[in-house]
Amino acid sequence: MIVLGVDPGATVTGYGVVAAGGAPAALIECGAIRPRAGGPLAERLLEIFQGLTEVIDRVRPDVVCVEGVFYGRNARTTVILGHARGAVLLAAAARTIPVVEYPPAEVKSLIVGTGVASKEQVAFMVQKHLSLADVPEPEDAADGVAVALCHVFHDAVDRRTGGVGRKHG
């Protein structure tokens, strides 16, 4: 199974591609899509869509996993983040790839052991889980890898338990 994890953002959208099944999970690639700073929102969203579509076409994931919306104090930022998530969802839908969403606290809890982990802690544990020589960079890419690993861990539990005790949707 090839999992594409995405940490959406209007300024930086991080992604990570992880192969899982049979052997320990392995990082295929990770990176960040950086739309032109200061450009109109619609153009930045198009750049996110196009960049992610290129990744999807290159790695052919079985599933796209997206970090859910984080409700911050700034409503405008939350709305813009929602738009970036929409570009990610559209890229997956355009290639008929199923999408699974995970709340940020769940990703952090599964990867680090606490739902309030820092970006640095997440990156460090991603490095450890995948036995990487270095922490994935930029941080947004490490977050994308963490989202992919979250799905890999859930999938492993589901295979062992038949999905008993876990909500799907």
Backbone as a printed PyTorch tensor [residue, N CA C, xyz], in Angstrom:
tensor([[[  0.8460,  -1.1750,   0.0000],
         [  0.0000,   0.0000,   0.0000],
         [  0.8930,   1.2400,   0.0000]],

        [[  0.5720,   2.1690,  -0.8730],
         [  1.2710,   3.4510,  -0.9400],
         [  0.3400,   4.5090,  -0.3610]],

        [[  0.8130,   5.2270,   0.6610],
         [  0.0140,   6.2330,   1.3520],
         [  0.6410,   7.6020,   1.1400]],

        [[ -0.1700,   8.5410,   0.6710],
         [  0.2510,   9.9360,   0.5350],
         [ -0.3880,  10.7130,   1.6720]],

        [[  0.4400,  11.2180,   2.5710],
         [ -0.0400,  12.0420,   3.6760],
         [  0.1900,  13.5030,   3.3530]],

        [[ -0.7940,  14.3410,   3.6840],
         [ -0.7070,  15.7540,   3.3390],
         [ -1.0430,  16.6200,   4.5450]],

        [[ -0.1930,  17.6180,   4.7720],
         [ -0.4240,  18.6560,   5.7740],
         [ -0.7140,  19.9340,   4.9960]],

        [[ -2.0110,  20.2400,   4.7590],
         [ -2.3340,  21.3690,   3.8910],
         [ -2.0590,  22.7200,   4.5390]],

        [[ -1.6810,  23.6670,   3.7020],
         [ -1.4890,  25.0420,   4.1310],
         [ -1.4770,  25.9450,   2.9160]],

        [[ -1.9260,  27.1740,   3.0730],
         [ -1.9840,  28.0980,   1.9380],
         [ -0.6040,  28.6140,   1.5530]],

        [[  0.3410,  28.6160,   2.5050],
         [  1.6970,  29.0750,   2.1810],
         [  2.6480,  27.9080,   1.9400]],

        [[  2.4910,  26.8230,   2.6980],
         [  3.2950,  25.6140,   2.5010],
         [  2.3950,  24.4040,   2.7320]],

        [[  2.3490,  23.5230,   1.7620],
         [  1.6310,  22.2580,   1.9010],
         [  2.6700,  21.1460,   1.8970]],

        [[  2.8090,  20.4960,   3.0490],
         [  3.7800,  19.4160,   3.1630],
         [  3.1630,  18.0830,   2.7940]],

        [[  3.9840,  17.2010,   2.2400],
         [  3.4900,  15.8700,   1.8910],
         [  4.5620,  14.8250,   2.1580]],

        [[  4.0960,  13.6070,   2.3830],
         [  4.9940,  12.4790,   2.5610],
         [  4.3710,  11.2390,   1.9620]],

        [[  5.1800,  10.4380,   1.3050],
         [  4.7120,   9.2100,   0.6670],
         [  5.3940,   8.0390,   1.3680]],

        [[  4.5720,   7.1330,   1.9000],
         [  5.0730,   6.0020,   2.6680],
         [  4.5450,   4.7050,   2.0540]],

        [[  5.4300,   3.7300,   1.9250],
         [  5.0450,   2.3880,   1.4760],
         [  4.8770,   1.5180,   2.7130]],

        [[  3.7830,   0.7760,   2.7610],
         [  3.5190,  -0.0750,   3.9180],
         [  2.9800,  -1.4180,   3.4590]],

        [[  3.0940,  -2.3850,   4.3530],
         [  2.5690,  -3.7180,   4.0660],
         [  3.6890,  -4.7240,   3.9530]],

        [[  3.5640,  -5.8080,   4.7010],
         [  4.5550,  -6.8710,   4.6270],
         [  5.8120,  -6.5790,   5.4210]],

        [[  6.4670,  -5.4940,   5.1350],
         [  7.7140,  -5.1180,   5.8120],
         [  7.4670,  -3.8250,   6.5860]],

        [[  8.4450,  -3.3740,   7.3660],
         [  8.2660,  -2.0830,   8.0300],
         [  7.9990,  -0.9850,   7.0000]],

        [[  7.2440,   0.0230,   7.4250],
         [  6.9410,   1.1500,   6.5400],
         [  8.2350,   1.8100,   6.0840]],

        [[  8.2150,   2.3290,   4.8590],
         [  9.4040,   2.9710,   4.2920],
         [  9.0070,   4.2790,   3.6190]],

        [[  9.8310,   5.2870,   3.8030],
         [  9.6000,   6.5780,   3.1630],
         [ 10.0030,   6.4940,   1.6990]],

        [[  9.0770,   6.8580,   0.8100],
         [  9.3720,   6.9120,  -0.6200],
         [  9.8820,   8.2960,  -0.9850]],

        [[  9.1460,   9.3190,  -0.5550],
         [  9.5880,  10.6970,  -0.7770],
         [  8.7730,  11.6230,   0.1010]],

        [[  9.2950,  12.8130,   0.2940],
         [  8.5470,  13.8490,   0.9910],
         [  9.0060,  15.1980,   0.4580]],

        [[  8.1930,  16.1960,   0.6790],
         [  8.5360,  17.5240,   0.1930],
         [  7.4650,  18.5230,   0.5530]],

        [[  7.5430,  19.6730,  -0.0780],
         [  6.5960,  20.7450,   0.1980],
         [  6.2440,  21.4690,  -1.0880]],

        [[  5.0040,  21.8590,  -1.1720],
         [  4.5200,  22.6720,  -2.2800],
         [  4.4020,  24.0870,  -1.7370]],

        [[  5.1060,  25.0150,  -2.3720],
         [  5.1310,  26.4040,  -1.9070],
         [  4.5670,  27.3230,  -2.9860]],

        [[  3.2830,  27.6640,  -2.8650],
         [  2.7180,  28.5980,  -3.8380],
         [  3.4150,  29.9550,  -3.7570]],

        [[  3.3260,  30.6930,  -4.8450],
         [  3.9460,  32.0170,  -4.9220],
         [  3.4100,  32.8960,  -3.7960]],

        [[  4.2980,  33.3770,  -2.9520],
         [  3.9140,  34.2090,  -1.8110],
         [  3.2590,  35.5010,  -2.2830]],

        [[  2.2000,  35.8670,  -1.6100],
         [  1.5380,  37.1280,  -1.9070],
         [  0.6180,  37.1000,  -3.1090]],

        [[  0.5760,  35.9830,  -3.8050],
         [ -0.3040,  35.8780,  -4.9670],
         [ -1.7560,  35.7770,  -4.5360]],

        [[ -2.6700,  35.9810,  -5.4740],
         [ -4.0890,  35.8250,  -5.1470],
         [ -4.3740,  34.4160,  -4.6390]],

        [[ -5.3080,  34.3090,  -3.7070],
         [ -5.6150,  33.0180,  -3.0930],
         [ -5.9730,  31.9670,  -4.1400]],

        [[ -6.7760,  32.3360,  -5.1180],
         [ -7.1860,  31.3650,  -6.1400],
         [ -5.9780,  30.7940,  -6.8780]],

        [[ -4.9850,  31.6240,  -7.1580],
         [ -3.7840,  31.1470,  -7.8570],
         [ -2.9480,  30.2420,  -6.9620]],

        [[ -2.8680,  30.5790,  -5.6750],
         [ -2.1150,  29.7280,  -4.7460],
         [ -2.7890,  28.3610,  -4.6060]],

        [[ -4.1160,  28.3510,  -4.5630],
         [ -4.8430,  27.0810,  -4.4780],
         [ -4.6280,  26.2440,  -5.7300]],

        [[ -4.5930,  26.9010,  -6.8800],
         [ -4.3200,  26.1880,  -8.1310],
         [ -2.9210,  25.5700,  -8.1000]],

        [[ -1.9460,  26.3020,  -7.5670],
         [ -0.5780,  25.7670,  -7.4650],
         [ -0.5310,  24.5520,  -6.5400]],

        [[ -1.2900,  24.5960,  -5.4430],
         [ -1.3520,  23.4420,  -4.5400],
         [ -1.9650,  22.2540,  -5.2730]],

        [[ -3.0780,  22.4880,  -5.9520],
         [ -3.7480,  21.4340,  -6.7140],
         [ -2.8080,  20.8360,  -7.7600]],

        [[ -2.1530,  21.6890,  -8.5310],
         [ -1.2580,  21.2000,  -9.5900],
         [ -0.0570,  20.4600,  -9.0120]],

        [[  0.5330,  21.0050,  -7.9530],
         [  1.6890,  20.3560,  -7.3340],
         [  1.3440,  18.9910,  -6.7720]],

        [[  0.2110,  18.9070,  -6.1050],
         [ -0.1930,  17.6250,  -5.5360],
         [ -0.5960,  16.6360,  -6.6200]],

        [[ -1.2050,  17.1240,  -7.6820],
         [ -1.5540,  16.2510,  -8.8040],
         [ -0.2920,  15.6450,  -9.4180]],

        [[  0.7750,  16.4350,  -9.5170],
         [  2.0520,  15.9080, -10.0290],
         [  2.5770,  14.7950,  -9.1290]],

        [[  2.4960,  15.0070,  -7.8070],
         [  2.9510,  13.9780,  -6.8670],
         [  2.0960,  12.7180,  -7.0270]],

        [[  0.7890,  12.8870,  -7.0880],
         [ -0.1230,  11.7450,  -7.2370],
         [  0.1890,  10.9710,  -8.5120]],

        [[  0.3890,  11.6850,  -9.6090],
         [  0.6760,  11.0100, -10.8800],
         [  2.0170,  10.2710, -10.8470]],

        [[  2.9600,  10.7880, -10.0710],
         [  4.2920,  10.1810,  -9.9990],
         [  4.3120,   8.9420,  -9.1010]],

        [[  3.6560,   9.0180,  -7.9330],
         [  3.7840,   7.9350,  -6.9480],
         [  2.5910,   6.9800,  -6.9210]],

        [[  1.4940,   7.3560,  -7.5400],
         [  0.3030,   6.4970,  -7.6390],
         [ -0.1330,   5.9360,  -6.2730]],

        [[ -0.5160,   6.8060,  -5.3400],
         [ -0.9060,   6.3090,  -4.0150],
         [ -2.2280,   5.5490,  -4.0490]],

        [[ -2.3830,   4.6380,  -3.0900],
         [ -3.6370,   3.9100,  -2.9250],
         [ -4.6430,   4.7280,  -2.1320]],

        [[ -4.1400,   5.6270,  -1.3080],
         [ -4.9910,   6.4600,  -0.4650],
         [ -4.2710,   7.7820,  -0.2070]],

        [[ -5.0580,   8.8470,  -0.0700],
         [ -4.5280,  10.1550,   0.3180],
         [ -5.0790,  10.4520,   1.7060]],

        [[ -4.1890,  10.7620,   2.6340],
         [ -4.5840,  11.0740,   4.0020],
         [ -4.2900,  12.5430,   4.2690]],

        [[ -5.2670,  13.2150,   4.8440],
         [ -5.1700,  14.6600,   5.0380],
         [ -5.3600,  14.9790,   6.5070]],

        [[ -4.5410,  15.8920,   6.9960],
         [ -4.7330,  16.3640,   8.3570],
         [ -5.9790,  17.2330,   8.3860]],

        [[ -6.8300,  17.0050,   9.3730],
         [ -8.0700,  17.7610,   9.4990],
         [ -7.8240,  19.2060,   9.8800]],

        [[ -8.9000,  19.9700,   9.9110],
         [ -8.8080,  21.4000,  10.2100],
         [ -8.4760,  21.5990,  11.6770]],

        [[ -7.5270,  22.4880,  11.9270],
         [ -7.1850,  22.9100,  13.2720],
         [ -7.8940,  24.2330,  13.5010]],

        [[ -8.7350,  24.2870,  14.5200],
         [ -9.4960,  25.5080,  14.7840],
         [ -8.6690,  26.4450,  15.6410]],

        [[ -8.1100,  27.4560,  15.0040],
         [ -7.2880,  28.4270,  15.7050],
         [ -8.1020,  29.6220,  16.1480]],

        [[ -7.4200,  30.5780,  16.6970],
         [ -8.0860,  31.7890,  17.1690],
         [ -8.4940,  32.6920,  16.0170]],

        [[ -7.7670,  32.6210,  14.9180],
         [ -8.0180,  33.5030,  13.7910],
         [ -8.9440,  32.8050,  12.7910]],

        [[-10.1840,  33.2740,  12.7150],
         [-11.1750,  32.6480,  11.8350],
         [-10.7490,  32.7280,  10.3740]],

        [[-10.1410,  33.8280,   9.9680],
         [ -9.7160,  33.9870,   8.5720],
         [ -8.6830,  32.9220,   8.1990]],

        [[ -7.7290,  32.6850,   9.0830],
         [ -6.7070,  31.6660,   8.8400],
         [ -7.3430,  30.2840,   8.7180]],

        [[ -8.3180,  29.9960,   9.5690],
         [ -9.0020,  28.7040,   9.5190],
         [ -9.7310,  28.5260,   8.1910]],

        [[-10.3730,  29.5940,   7.7110],
         [-11.0850,  29.5220,   6.4300],
         [-10.0980,  29.2950,   5.2860]],

        [[ -8.9800,  30.0090,   5.2890],
         [ -7.9730,  29.8420,   4.2300],
         [ -7.4030,  28.4230,   4.2600]],

        [[ -7.1680,  27.8910,   5.4570],
         [ -6.7040,  26.5080,   5.5790],
         [ -7.7350,  25.5500,   4.9860]],

        [[ -9.0040,  25.8430,   5.2090],
         [-10.0640,  25.0220,   4.6240],
         [-10.0150,  25.0350,   3.1040]],

        [[ -9.6940,  26.1930,   2.5280],
         [ -9.5520,  26.2760,   1.0680],
         [ -8.3860,  25.4060,   0.5900]],

        [[ -7.2640,  25.4570,   1.3090],
         [ -6.0980,  24.6420,   0.9360],
         [ -6.4470,  23.1560,   1.0160]],

        [[ -7.1840,  22.7800,   2.0470],
         [ -7.6330,  21.3840,   2.1630],
         [ -8.5090,  21.0120,   0.9770]],

        [[ -9.3430,  21.9500,   0.5460],
         [-10.1980,  21.7010,  -0.6120],
         [ -9.3940,  21.4000,  -1.8620]],

        [[ -8.2840,  22.1200,  -2.0540],
         [ -7.4170,  21.8640,  -3.2140],
         [ -6.8260,  20.4590,  -3.1400]],

        [[ -6.4690,  20.0260,  -1.9340],
         [ -5.9230,  18.6790,  -1.7350],
         [ -6.9910,  17.6240,  -2.0320]],

        [[ -8.1830,  17.8220,  -1.4890],
         [ -9.2700,  16.8670,  -1.7050],
         [ -9.6320,  16.7780,  -3.1810]],

        [[ -9.6300,  17.9070,  -3.8540],
         [ -9.9420,  17.9280,  -5.2810],
         [ -8.8920,  17.1700,  -6.0910]],

        [[ -7.6170,  17.3370,  -5.7430],
         [ -6.5480,  16.6190,  -6.4570],
         [ -6.7380,  15.1100,  -6.3210]],

        [[ -7.0960,  14.6530,  -5.1230],
         [ -7.3350,  13.2170,  -4.9180],
         [ -8.5770,  12.7630,  -5.6810]],

        [[ -9.6390,  13.5430,  -5.6010],
         [-10.8870,  13.1710,  -6.2770],
         [-10.7150,  13.1430,  -7.7930]],

        [[ -9.9070,  14.0520,  -8.3240],
         [ -9.6800,  14.0990,  -9.7750],
         [ -9.0200,  12.8230, -10.2790]],

        [[ -8.3260,  12.1090,  -9.3980],
         [ -7.6640,  10.8520,  -9.7660],
         [ -8.3690,   9.6460,  -9.1460]],

        [[ -9.5700,   9.8720,  -8.6290],
         [-10.4010,   8.8420,  -7.9770],
         [ -9.6450,   8.0430,  -6.9110]],

        [[ -8.9340,   8.7670,  -6.0760],
         [ -8.1940,   8.1480,  -4.9770],
         [ -8.9570,   8.4260,  -3.6820]],

        [[ -9.2070,   7.3910,  -2.8820],
         [ -9.9290,   7.6120,  -1.6290],
         [ -9.1470,   8.5240,  -0.6850]],

        [[ -9.8960,   9.2720,   0.1190],
         [ -9.3090,  10.2170,   1.0660],
         [ -9.7390,   9.8350,   2.4750]],

        [[ -8.7880,   9.8750,   3.4010],
         [ -9.0560,   9.6610,   4.8180],
         [ -8.5250,  10.8790,   5.5590]],

        [[ -9.3140,  11.3830,   6.5010],
         [ -8.8970,  12.5480,   7.2730],
         [ -8.6080,  12.1420,   8.7130]],

        [[ -7.5780,  12.7550,   9.2870],
         [ -7.2150,  12.5150,  10.6770],
         [ -7.0700,  13.8470,  11.3950]],

        [[ -7.6500,  13.9800,  12.5900],
         [ -7.4690,  15.2050,  13.3670],
         [ -6.0010,  15.3740,  13.7620]],

        [[ -5.5200,  16.6200,  13.8070],
         [ -4.1130,  16.8550,  14.1680],
         [ -3.7110,  16.1950,  15.4910]],

        [[ -4.5740,  16.2570,  16.4980],
         [ -4.2270,  15.6660,  17.7970],
         [ -4.0780,  14.1520,  17.7060]],

        [[ -4.8660,  13.5160,  16.8460],
         [ -4.7550,  12.0640,  16.6750],
         [ -3.4410,  11.6930,  15.9950]],

        [[ -3.0550,  12.4720,  14.9930],
         [ -1.7770,  12.2310,  14.3140],
         [ -0.6410,  12.3370,  15.3250]],

        [[ -0.6340,  13.4250,  16.0950],
         [  0.4360,  13.6340,  17.0790],
         [  0.4450,  12.5330,  18.1290]],

        [[ -0.7360,  12.1440,  18.5880],
         [ -0.8250,  11.1140,  19.6120],
         [ -0.2760,   9.7750,  19.1220]],

        [[ -0.6220,   9.3990,  17.9030],
         [ -0.1310,   8.1260,  17.3610],
         [  1.3670,   8.1510,  17.0730]],

        [[  1.8680,   9.2750,  16.6130],
         [  3.2790,   9.3560,  16.2220],
         [  4.1840,   9.6080,  17.4200]],

        [[  3.7630,  10.5000,  18.3190],
         [  4.6230,  10.9220,  19.4300],
         [  4.1910,  10.3270,  20.7670]],

        [[  2.8870,  10.1130,  20.9340],
         [  2.3990,   9.6190,  22.2140],
         [  1.6130,  10.6580,  22.9810]],

        [[  1.5430,  11.8760,  22.4560],
         [  0.7510,  12.9370,  23.0600],
         [  0.1500,  13.7970,  21.9570]],

        [[ -1.0970,  14.1880,  22.1590],
         [ -1.7960,  14.9840,  21.1540],
         [ -1.3960,  16.4360,  21.1060]],

        [[ -0.4930,  16.8420,  21.9970],
         [ -0.0490,  18.2440,  22.0270],
         [  1.4430,  18.3660,  21.7080]],

        [[  1.9670,  17.4320,  20.9520],
         [  3.3950,  17.4260,  20.6060],
         [  3.7510,  18.6170,  19.7180]],

        [[  4.9900,  19.0570,  19.8270],
         [  5.4930,  20.1430,  18.9790],
         [  5.8580,  19.5970,  17.6000]],

        [[  6.0380,  20.5070,  16.6440],
         [  6.4670,  20.1020,  15.2970],
         [  7.8160,  19.3820,  15.3640]],

        [[  8.6900,  19.8440,  16.2300],
         [ 10.0110,  19.2310,  16.3660],
         [  9.9010,  17.7990,  16.8880]],

        [[  9.0110,  17.5790,  17.8590],
         [  8.8140,  16.2380,  18.3970],
         [  8.2450,  15.3000,  17.3360]],

        [[  7.2950,  15.8130,  16.5500],
         [  6.7110,  15.0020,  15.4780],
         [  7.7950,  14.6090,  14.4810]],

        [[  8.6010,  15.5790,  14.0510],
         [  9.6610,  15.3020,  13.0720],
         [ 10.6560,  14.2780,  13.6180]],

        [[ 11.0270,  14.4130,  14.8870],
         [ 11.9750,  13.4880,  15.5030],
         [ 11.4160,  12.0640,  15.5220]],

        [[ 10.1370,  11.9270,  15.9000],
         [  9.5430,  10.5920,  15.9750],
         [  9.3000,   9.9960,  14.5890]],

        [[  9.0120,  10.8290,  13.5980],
         [  8.9180,  10.3330,  12.2200],
         [ 10.2610,   9.7270,  11.8240]],

        [[ 11.3370,  10.4350,  12.1480],
         [ 12.6830,   9.9360,  11.8490],
         [ 12.9010,   8.5760,  12.5180]],

        [[ 12.5040,   8.4480,  13.7710],
         [ 12.7080,   7.2000,  14.5100],
         [ 11.8330,   6.0630,  13.9620]],

        [[ 10.5580,   6.3530,  13.7110],
         [  9.6460,   5.3100,  13.2110],
         [ 10.1120,   4.7360,  11.8790]],

        [[ 10.6990,   5.5770,  11.0400],
         [ 11.1160,   5.1350,   9.7040],
         [ 12.6110,   4.8380,   9.6100]],

        [[ 13.3200,   4.9320,  10.7430],
         [ 14.7720,   4.6820,  10.7830],
         [ 15.5170,   5.5140,   9.7430]],

        [[ 15.1910,   6.8010,   9.6880],
         [ 15.8330,   7.7130,   8.7390],
         [ 17.1190,   8.2720,   9.3280]],

        [[ 18.0770,   8.5770,   8.4880],
         [ 19.3360,   9.1710,   8.9420],
         [ 19.1110,  10.5850,   9.4690]],

        [[ 18.1800,  11.3080,   8.8540],
         [ 17.9150,  12.6960,   9.2360],
         [ 16.4210,  12.9180,   9.4010]],

        [[ 16.0950,  13.9970,  10.0830],
         [ 14.7060,  14.4140,  10.2230],
         [ 14.2290,  14.9230,   8.8660]],

        [[ 13.0420,  14.5140,   8.4110],
         [ 12.5400,  15.0340,   7.1300],
         [ 12.3810,  16.5550,   7.1850]],

        [[ 12.7620,  17.2110,   6.1120],
         [ 12.6300,  18.6650,   6.0340],
         [ 11.9440,  19.0500,   4.7470]],

        [[ 11.2500,  20.1750,   4.7560],
         [ 10.9660,  21.0620,   5.8790],
         [  9.9910,  20.4180,   6.8730]],

        [[  9.7130,  21.1330,   7.9700],
         [  8.8120,  20.6070,   8.9950],
         [  7.4640,  20.2030,   8.4140]],

        [[  6.9910,  20.9650,   7.4400],
         [  5.6940,  20.6560,   6.8330],
         [  5.7270,  19.2930,   6.1350]],

        [[  6.8580,  18.9400,   5.5440],
         [  7.0030,  17.6220,   4.9160],
         [  6.9720,  16.5370,   5.9890]],

        [[  7.6490,  16.7760,   7.1110],
         [  7.6260,  15.8130,   8.2170],
         [  6.2000,  15.6180,   8.7160]],

        [[  5.4210,  16.6980,   8.7460],
         [  4.0210,  16.5860,   9.1560],
         [  3.2270,  15.7480,   8.1580]],

        [[  3.5000,  15.9180,   6.8710],
         [  2.8420,  15.0950,   5.8570],
         [  3.1810,  13.6200,   6.0290]],

        [[  4.4460,  13.3350,   6.3210],
         [  4.8670,  11.9470,   6.5640],
         [  4.1520,  11.4040,   7.8030]],

        [[  4.0120,  12.2430,   8.8330],
         [  3.3250,  11.8160,  10.0550],
         [  1.8730,  11.4360,   9.7690]],

        [[  1.2040,  12.1970,   8.9120],
         [ -0.1820,  11.8790,   8.5480],
         [ -0.2300,  10.5270,   7.8330]],

        [[  0.7060,  10.2950,   6.9290],
         [  0.7640,   9.0040,   6.2290],
         [  1.0100,   7.8680,   7.2220]],

        [[  1.9460,   8.0560,   8.1440],
         [  2.2330,   7.0230,   9.1460],
         [  1.0270,   6.7560,  10.0380]],

        [[  0.2890,   7.8010,  10.3660],
         [ -0.9230,   7.6410,  11.1650],
         [ -1.8570,   6.6440,  10.4800]],

        [[ -2.0190,   6.7920,   9.1830],
         [ -2.8840,   5.8680,   8.4370],
         [ -2.2900,   4.4570,   8.4110]],

        [[ -0.9930,   4.3670,   8.2320],
         [ -0.3300,   3.0570,   8.2240],
         [ -0.5620,   2.3480,   9.5600]],

        [[ -0.4250,   3.0820,  10.6660],
         [ -0.6300,   2.4820,  11.9850],
         [ -2.0840,   2.0400,  12.1610]],

        [[ -3.0280,   2.8920,  11.7380],
         [ -4.4470,   2.5210,  11.8210],
         [ -4.7360,   1.2900,  10.9740]],

        [[ -4.1800,   1.2540,   9.7840],
         [ -4.4080,   0.1260,   8.8840],
         [ -3.8760,  -1.1690,   9.4930]],

        [[ -2.7180,  -1.1080,  10.1250],
         [ -2.1310,  -2.2970,  10.7520],
         [ -3.0310,  -2.8090,  11.8750]],

        [[ -3.5660,  -1.9010,  12.6790],
         [ -4.4700,  -2.2970,  13.7610],
         [ -5.7530,  -2.8820,  13.1770]],

        [[ -6.2910,  -2.2370,  12.1460],
         [ -7.5190,  -2.7360,  11.5140],
         [ -7.3290,  -4.1410,  10.9580]],

        [[ -6.1730,  -4.4050,  10.3710],
         [ -5.9190,  -5.7390,   9.8110],
         [ -5.8530,  -6.7880,  10.9150]],

        [[ -5.2940,  -6.4120,  12.0650],
         [ -5.1820,  -7.3650,  13.1760],
         [ -6.5100,  -7.5860,  13.8890]],

        [[ -7.3430,  -6.5320,  13.9580],
         [ -8.5760,  -6.6230,  14.7440],
         [ -9.8330,  -6.6930,  13.8970]],

        [[ -9.6840,  -6.5940,  12.5970],
         [-10.8600,  -6.5490,  11.7310],
         [-11.6000,  -5.2340,  11.8400]],

        [[-10.9260,  -4.2060,  12.3600],
         [-11.5360,  -2.8830,  12.4830],
         [-12.4480,  -2.7360,  13.6860]],

        [[-12.4930,  -3.7420,  14.5690],
         [-13.3600,  -3.7070,  15.7370],
         [-12.9120,  -2.5930,  16.6780]],

        [[-13.8650,  -1.7940,  17.1240],
         [-13.5630,  -0.7490,  18.0930],
         [-13.0830,   0.5470,  17.4840]],

        [[-13.0590,   0.6480,  16.1800],
         [-12.5840,   1.8780,  15.5420],
         [-13.6730,   2.4170,  14.6340]],

        [[-13.8630,   3.7230,  14.6970],
         [-14.8310,   4.3700,  13.8150],
         [-14.2010,   4.5930,  12.4550]],

        [[-14.9270,   4.3040,  11.4110],
         [-14.4690,   4.5560,  10.0460],
         [-15.3160,   5.6680,   9.4660]],

        [[-14.7130,   6.4460,   8.5700],
         [-15.5240,   7.4670,   7.9330],
         [-14.7520,   8.6410,   7.7120]]])
